[in-house]
mmCIF file of C-alpha atoms in Angstrom:
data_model
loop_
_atom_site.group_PDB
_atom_site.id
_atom_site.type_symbol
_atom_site.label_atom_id
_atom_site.label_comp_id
_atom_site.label_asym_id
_atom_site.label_seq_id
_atom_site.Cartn_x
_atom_site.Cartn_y
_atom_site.Cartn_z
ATOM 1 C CA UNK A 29 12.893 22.337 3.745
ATOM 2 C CA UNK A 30 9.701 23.015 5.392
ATOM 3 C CA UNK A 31 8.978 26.444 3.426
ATOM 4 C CA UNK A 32 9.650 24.651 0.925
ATOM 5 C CA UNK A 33 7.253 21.706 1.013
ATOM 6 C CA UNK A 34 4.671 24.758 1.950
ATOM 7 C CA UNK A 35 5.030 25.522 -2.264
ATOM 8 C CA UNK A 36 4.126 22.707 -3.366
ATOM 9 C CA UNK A 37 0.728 20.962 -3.912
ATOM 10 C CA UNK A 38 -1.132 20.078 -0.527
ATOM 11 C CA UNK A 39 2.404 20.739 1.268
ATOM 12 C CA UNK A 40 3.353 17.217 1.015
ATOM 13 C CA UNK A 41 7.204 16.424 0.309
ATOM 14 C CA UNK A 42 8.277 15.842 -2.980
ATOM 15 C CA UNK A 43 8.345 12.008 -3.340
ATOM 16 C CA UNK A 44 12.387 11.920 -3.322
ATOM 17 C CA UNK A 45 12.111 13.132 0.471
ATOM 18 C CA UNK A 46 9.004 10.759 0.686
ATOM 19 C CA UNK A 47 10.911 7.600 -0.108
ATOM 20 C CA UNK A 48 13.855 8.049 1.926
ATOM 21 C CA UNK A 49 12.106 9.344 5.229
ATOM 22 C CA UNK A 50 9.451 5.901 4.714
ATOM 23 C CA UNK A 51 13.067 3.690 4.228
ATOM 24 C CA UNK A 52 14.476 5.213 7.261
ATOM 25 C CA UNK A 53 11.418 4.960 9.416
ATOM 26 C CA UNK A 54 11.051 1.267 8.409
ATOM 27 C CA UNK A 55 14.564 0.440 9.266
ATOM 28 C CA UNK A 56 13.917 1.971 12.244
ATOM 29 C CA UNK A 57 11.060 0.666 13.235
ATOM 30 C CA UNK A 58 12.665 -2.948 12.222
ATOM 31 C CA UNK A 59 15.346 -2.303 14.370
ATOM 32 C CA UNK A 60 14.291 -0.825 17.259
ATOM 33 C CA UNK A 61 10.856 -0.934 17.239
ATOM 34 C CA UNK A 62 7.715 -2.629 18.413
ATOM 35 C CA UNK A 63 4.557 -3.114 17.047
ATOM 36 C CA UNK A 64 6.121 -3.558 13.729
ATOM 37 C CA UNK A 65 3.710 -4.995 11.923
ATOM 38 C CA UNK A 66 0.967 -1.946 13.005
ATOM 39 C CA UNK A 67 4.017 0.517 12.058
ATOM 40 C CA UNK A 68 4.655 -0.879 8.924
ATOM 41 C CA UNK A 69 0.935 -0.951 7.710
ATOM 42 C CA UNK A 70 0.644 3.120 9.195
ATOM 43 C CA UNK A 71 3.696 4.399 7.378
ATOM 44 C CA UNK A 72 3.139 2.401 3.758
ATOM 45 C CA UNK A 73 -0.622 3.874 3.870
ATOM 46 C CA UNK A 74 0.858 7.436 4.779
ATOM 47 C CA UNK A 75 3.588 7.251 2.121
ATOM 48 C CA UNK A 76 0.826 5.847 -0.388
ATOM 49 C CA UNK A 77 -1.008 8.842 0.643
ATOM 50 C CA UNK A 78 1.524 11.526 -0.247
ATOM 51 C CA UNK A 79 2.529 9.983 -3.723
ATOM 52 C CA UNK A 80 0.290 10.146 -6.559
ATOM 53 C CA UNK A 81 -0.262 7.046 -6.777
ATOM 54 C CA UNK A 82 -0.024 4.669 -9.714
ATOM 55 C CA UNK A 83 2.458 1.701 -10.511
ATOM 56 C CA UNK A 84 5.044 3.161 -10.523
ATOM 57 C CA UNK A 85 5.427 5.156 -7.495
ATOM 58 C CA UNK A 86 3.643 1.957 -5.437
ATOM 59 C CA UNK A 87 6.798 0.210 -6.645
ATOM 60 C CA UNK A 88 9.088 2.962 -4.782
ATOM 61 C CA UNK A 89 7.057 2.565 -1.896
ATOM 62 C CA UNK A 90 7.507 -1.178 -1.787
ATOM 63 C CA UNK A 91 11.207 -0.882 -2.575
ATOM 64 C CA UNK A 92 11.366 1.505 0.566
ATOM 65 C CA UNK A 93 9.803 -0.698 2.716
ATOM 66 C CA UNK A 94 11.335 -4.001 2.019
ATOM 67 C CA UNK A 95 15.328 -2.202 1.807
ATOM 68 C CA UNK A 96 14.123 -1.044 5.484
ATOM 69 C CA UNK A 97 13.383 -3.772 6.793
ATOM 70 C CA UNK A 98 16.019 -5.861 5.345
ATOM 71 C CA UNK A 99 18.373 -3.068 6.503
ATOM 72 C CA UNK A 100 16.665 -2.848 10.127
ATOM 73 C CA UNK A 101 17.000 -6.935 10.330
ATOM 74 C CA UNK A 102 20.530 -6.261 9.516
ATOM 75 C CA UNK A 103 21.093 -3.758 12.225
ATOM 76 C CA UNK A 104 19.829 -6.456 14.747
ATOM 77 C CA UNK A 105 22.064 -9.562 13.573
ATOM 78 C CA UNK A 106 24.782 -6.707 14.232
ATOM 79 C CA UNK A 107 23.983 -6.151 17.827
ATOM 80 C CA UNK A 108 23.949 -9.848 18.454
ATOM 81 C CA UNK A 109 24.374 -13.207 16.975
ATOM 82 C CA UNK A 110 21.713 -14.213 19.489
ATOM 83 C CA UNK A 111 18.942 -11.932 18.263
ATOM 84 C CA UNK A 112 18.385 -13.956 15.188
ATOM 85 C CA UNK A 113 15.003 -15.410 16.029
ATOM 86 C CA UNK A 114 14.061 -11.771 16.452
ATOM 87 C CA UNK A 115 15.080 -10.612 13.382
ATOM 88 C CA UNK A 116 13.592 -13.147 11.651
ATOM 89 C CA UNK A 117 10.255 -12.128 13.410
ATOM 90 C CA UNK A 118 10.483 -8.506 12.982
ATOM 91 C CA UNK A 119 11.198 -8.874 9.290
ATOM 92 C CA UNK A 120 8.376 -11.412 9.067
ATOM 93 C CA UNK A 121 6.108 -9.006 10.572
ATOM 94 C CA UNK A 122 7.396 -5.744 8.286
ATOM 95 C CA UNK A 123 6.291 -7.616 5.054
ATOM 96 C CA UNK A 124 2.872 -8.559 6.691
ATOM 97 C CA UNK A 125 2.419 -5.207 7.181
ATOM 98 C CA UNK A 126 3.120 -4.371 3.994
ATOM 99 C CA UNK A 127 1.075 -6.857 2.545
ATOM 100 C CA UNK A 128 -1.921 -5.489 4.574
ATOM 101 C CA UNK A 129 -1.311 -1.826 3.751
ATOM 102 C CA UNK A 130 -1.383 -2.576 -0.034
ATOM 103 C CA UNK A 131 -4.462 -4.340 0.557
ATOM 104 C CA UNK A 132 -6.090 -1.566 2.188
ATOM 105 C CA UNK A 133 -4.697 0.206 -0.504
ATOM 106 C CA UNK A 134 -6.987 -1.987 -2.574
ATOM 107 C CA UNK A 135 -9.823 -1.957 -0.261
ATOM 108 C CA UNK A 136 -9.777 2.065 -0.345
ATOM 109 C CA UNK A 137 -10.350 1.995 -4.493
ATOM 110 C CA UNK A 138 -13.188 -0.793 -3.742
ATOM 111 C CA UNK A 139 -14.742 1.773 -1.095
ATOM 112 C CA UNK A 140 -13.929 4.924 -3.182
ATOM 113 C CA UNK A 141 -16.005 3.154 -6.646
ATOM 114 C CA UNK A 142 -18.647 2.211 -3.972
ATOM 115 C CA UNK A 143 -19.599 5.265 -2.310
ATOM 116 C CA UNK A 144 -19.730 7.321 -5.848
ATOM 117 C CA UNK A 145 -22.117 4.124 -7.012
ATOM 118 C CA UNK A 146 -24.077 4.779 -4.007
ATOM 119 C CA UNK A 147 -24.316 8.389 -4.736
ATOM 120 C CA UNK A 148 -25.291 7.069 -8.546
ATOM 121 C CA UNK A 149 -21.901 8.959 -9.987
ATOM 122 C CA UNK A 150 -19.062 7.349 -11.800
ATOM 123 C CA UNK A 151 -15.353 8.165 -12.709
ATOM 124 C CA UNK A 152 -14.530 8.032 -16.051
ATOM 125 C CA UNK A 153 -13.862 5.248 -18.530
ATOM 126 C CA UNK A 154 -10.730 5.989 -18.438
ATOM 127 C CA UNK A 155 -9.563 6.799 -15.028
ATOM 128 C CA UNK A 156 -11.212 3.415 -13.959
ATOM 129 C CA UNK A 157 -9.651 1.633 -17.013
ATOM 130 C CA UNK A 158 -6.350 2.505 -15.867
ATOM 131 C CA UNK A 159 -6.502 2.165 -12.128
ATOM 132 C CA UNK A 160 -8.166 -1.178 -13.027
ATOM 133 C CA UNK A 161 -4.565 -2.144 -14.876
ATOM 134 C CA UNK A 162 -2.243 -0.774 -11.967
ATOM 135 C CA UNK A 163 -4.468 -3.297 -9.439
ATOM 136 C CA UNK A 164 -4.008 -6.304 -11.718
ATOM 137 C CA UNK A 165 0.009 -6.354 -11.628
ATOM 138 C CA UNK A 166 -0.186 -4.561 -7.790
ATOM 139 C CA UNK A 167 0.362 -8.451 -6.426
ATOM 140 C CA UNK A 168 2.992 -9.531 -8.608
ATOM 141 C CA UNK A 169 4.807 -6.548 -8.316
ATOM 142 C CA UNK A 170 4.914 -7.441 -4.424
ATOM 143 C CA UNK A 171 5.941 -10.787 -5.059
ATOM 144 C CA UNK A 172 8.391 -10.217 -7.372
ATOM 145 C CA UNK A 173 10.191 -7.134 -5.247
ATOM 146 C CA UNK A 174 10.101 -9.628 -2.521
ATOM 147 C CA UNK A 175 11.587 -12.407 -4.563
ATOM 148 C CA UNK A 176 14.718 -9.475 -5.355
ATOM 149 C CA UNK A 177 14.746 -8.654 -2.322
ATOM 150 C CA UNK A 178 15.408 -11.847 -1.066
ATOM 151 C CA UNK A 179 17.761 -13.271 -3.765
ATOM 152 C CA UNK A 180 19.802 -9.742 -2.974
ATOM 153 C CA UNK A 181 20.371 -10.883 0.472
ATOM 154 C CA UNK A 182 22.469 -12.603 2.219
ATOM 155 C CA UNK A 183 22.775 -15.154 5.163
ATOM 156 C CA UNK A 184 19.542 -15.363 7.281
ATOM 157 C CA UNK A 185 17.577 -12.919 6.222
ATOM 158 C CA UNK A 186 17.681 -14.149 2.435
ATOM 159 C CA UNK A 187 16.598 -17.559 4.100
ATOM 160 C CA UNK A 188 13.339 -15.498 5.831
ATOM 161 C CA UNK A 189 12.807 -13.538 2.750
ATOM 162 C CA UNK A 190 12.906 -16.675 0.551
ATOM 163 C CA UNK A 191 10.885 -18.521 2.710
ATOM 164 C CA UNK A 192 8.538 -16.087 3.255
ATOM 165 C CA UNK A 193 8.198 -15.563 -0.893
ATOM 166 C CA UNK A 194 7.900 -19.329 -0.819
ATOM 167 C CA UNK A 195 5.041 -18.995 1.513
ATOM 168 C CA UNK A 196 3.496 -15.944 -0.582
ATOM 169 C CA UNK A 197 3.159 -17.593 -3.749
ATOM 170 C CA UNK A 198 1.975 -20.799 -2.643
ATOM 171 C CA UNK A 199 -0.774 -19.878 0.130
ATOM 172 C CA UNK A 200 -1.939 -16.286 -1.413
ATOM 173 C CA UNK A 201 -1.075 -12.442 0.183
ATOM 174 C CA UNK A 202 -3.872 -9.929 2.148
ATOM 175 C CA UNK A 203 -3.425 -8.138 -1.105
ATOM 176 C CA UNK A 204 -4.535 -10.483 -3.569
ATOM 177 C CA UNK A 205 -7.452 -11.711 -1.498
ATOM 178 C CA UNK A 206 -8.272 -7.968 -1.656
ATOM 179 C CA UNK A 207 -7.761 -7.479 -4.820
ATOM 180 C CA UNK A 208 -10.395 -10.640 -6.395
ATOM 181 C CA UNK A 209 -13.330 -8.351 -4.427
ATOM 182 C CA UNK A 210 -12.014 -4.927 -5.811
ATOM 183 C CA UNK A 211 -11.292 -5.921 -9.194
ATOM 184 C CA UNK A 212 -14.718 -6.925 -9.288
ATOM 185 C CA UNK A 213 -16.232 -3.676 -8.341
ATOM 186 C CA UNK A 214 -13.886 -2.334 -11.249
ATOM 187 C CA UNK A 215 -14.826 -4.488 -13.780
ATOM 188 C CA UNK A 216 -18.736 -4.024 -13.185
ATOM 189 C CA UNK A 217 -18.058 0.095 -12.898
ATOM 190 C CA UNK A 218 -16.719 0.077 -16.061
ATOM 191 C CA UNK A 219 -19.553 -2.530 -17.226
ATOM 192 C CA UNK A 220 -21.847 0.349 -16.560
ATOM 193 C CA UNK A 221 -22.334 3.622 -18.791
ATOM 194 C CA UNK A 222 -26.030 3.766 -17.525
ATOM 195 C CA UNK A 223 -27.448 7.889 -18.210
ATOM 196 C CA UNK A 224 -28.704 8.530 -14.898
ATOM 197 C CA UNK A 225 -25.300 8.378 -13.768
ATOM 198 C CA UNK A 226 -23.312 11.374 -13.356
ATOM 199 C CA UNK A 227 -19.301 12.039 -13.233
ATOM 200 C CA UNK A 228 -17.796 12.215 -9.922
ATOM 201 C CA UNK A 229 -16.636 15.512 -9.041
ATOM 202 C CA UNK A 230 -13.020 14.044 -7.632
ATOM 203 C CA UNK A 231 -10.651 12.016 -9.308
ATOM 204 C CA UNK A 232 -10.429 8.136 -8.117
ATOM 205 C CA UNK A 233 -7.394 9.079 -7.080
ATOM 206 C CA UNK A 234 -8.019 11.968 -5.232
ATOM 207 C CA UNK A 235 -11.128 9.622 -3.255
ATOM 208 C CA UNK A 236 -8.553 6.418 -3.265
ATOM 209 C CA UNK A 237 -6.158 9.046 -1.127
ATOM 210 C CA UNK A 238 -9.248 9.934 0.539
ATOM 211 C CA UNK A 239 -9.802 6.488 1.987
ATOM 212 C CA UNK A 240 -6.576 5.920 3.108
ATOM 213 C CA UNK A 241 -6.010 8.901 4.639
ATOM 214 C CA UNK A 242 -8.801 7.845 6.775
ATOM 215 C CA UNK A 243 -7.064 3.885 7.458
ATOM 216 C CA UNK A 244 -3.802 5.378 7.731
ATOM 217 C CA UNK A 245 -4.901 7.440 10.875
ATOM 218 C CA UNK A 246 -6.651 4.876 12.240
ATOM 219 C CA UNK A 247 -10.444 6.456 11.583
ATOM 220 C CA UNK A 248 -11.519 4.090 9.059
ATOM 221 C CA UNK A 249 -14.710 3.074 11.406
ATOM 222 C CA UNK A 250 -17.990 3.922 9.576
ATOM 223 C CA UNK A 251 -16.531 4.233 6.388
ATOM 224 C CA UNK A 252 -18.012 1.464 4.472
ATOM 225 C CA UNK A 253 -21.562 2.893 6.140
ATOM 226 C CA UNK A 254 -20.330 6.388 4.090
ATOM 227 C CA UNK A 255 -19.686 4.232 0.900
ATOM 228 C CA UNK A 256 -23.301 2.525 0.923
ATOM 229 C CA UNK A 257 -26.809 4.390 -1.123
ATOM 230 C CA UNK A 258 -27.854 6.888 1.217
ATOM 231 C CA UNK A 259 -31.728 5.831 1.436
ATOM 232 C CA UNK A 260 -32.969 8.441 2.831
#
């Protein structure tokens, strides 16, 4: 397997191998696990960061995560009737990390538009125009996979799931506070078609993977410095 992930592209995994190993870890990590909510966030951004990302392969990732977690909640009810509060937290705390990894999924397009604004480049029309339409449904498509995810189960982790879908659509998600401030940036980017501005040499996908490479490994410090005009 390893020679042959060394074919392809960047060596990654092909996203098959990508969505099983980030179900298995999160069951895992549900499971057994501490710090679930930190683990959670880590492997969604490193999973985001192998795919090429765009609606459709964020929905795998979400899929992955939530059938981990539901499964890893599972595994503890199994071990003991009396580890039922725990489940419930641990599976509360895999969807907040999930909800705060796609909103630093959002963030990293936000810091990605600003640093080539700062550097008075811009992606194109129609990168941005598209990117712009996979952010818009990127919340509901959370909701609703954790609405299916929840009606799916069974027992007490169907009641957490509802109630934390409940909770979701009536009091907001990370992502969708993130994603008023980054749709913003995207809708004055594309606003703009000044001259003096020049393409940007990588793709705003390529800088999006950029950016969360960088929050996925925990080195994200000084990178909204690295997004702002340089005025020297």
């Amino acid at each position: 397997m390893q020679n042959e992930n060394a074919n392809r592209p960047n060596g990654k995994p092909d996203n098959s191998d990508t969505i099983e190993t980030l179900e298995a870890e999160i069951r895992e990590a549900v499971a057994h696990g501490s710090h679930i909510q930190e683990t959670v966030h880590r492997l969604t951004l490193q999973a985001m960061n192998a795919q090429r990302i765009d609606l459709e392969s964020l929905q795998r990732i979400i899929t992955a995560v939530m059938q981990g977690a539901h499964d890893g909640a599972e595994q503890q009810l199994q071990q003991a009737t009396n580890q039922a509060q725990a489940a419930k937290s641990q599976i509360t705390e895999a969807i907040t990390g999930l909800d705060s990894a796609l909103a630093g999924f959002a963030e990293a397009s936000k810091l990605a538009i600003e640093e080539a604004t700062g550097q008075a480049k811009k992606f194109s029309d129609k990168e941005l125009t598209r990117t712009r339409s996979d952010l818009e449904g990127l919340e509901n498509l959370f909701l609703d996979t954790l609405h299916n995810t929840a009606t799916a189960a069974q027992g007490l982790i169907a009641d957490v799931l509802h109630d934390l879908s409940r909770h979701a659509k009536s009091n907001g998600t990370a992502v969708g506070s993130q994603l008023k401030e980054t749709l913003a940036i995207f809708t004055q980017q594309i606003a703009s078609v000044g001259h003096s501005q020049l393409e940007a040499g990588a793709s705003l996908a390529q800088k999006t993977a950029d950016f969360i490479g960088k929050t996925a490994t925990g080195v994200l410090s000084g990178v909204k410095d690295q997004s702002k005009p340089d005025k020297h």
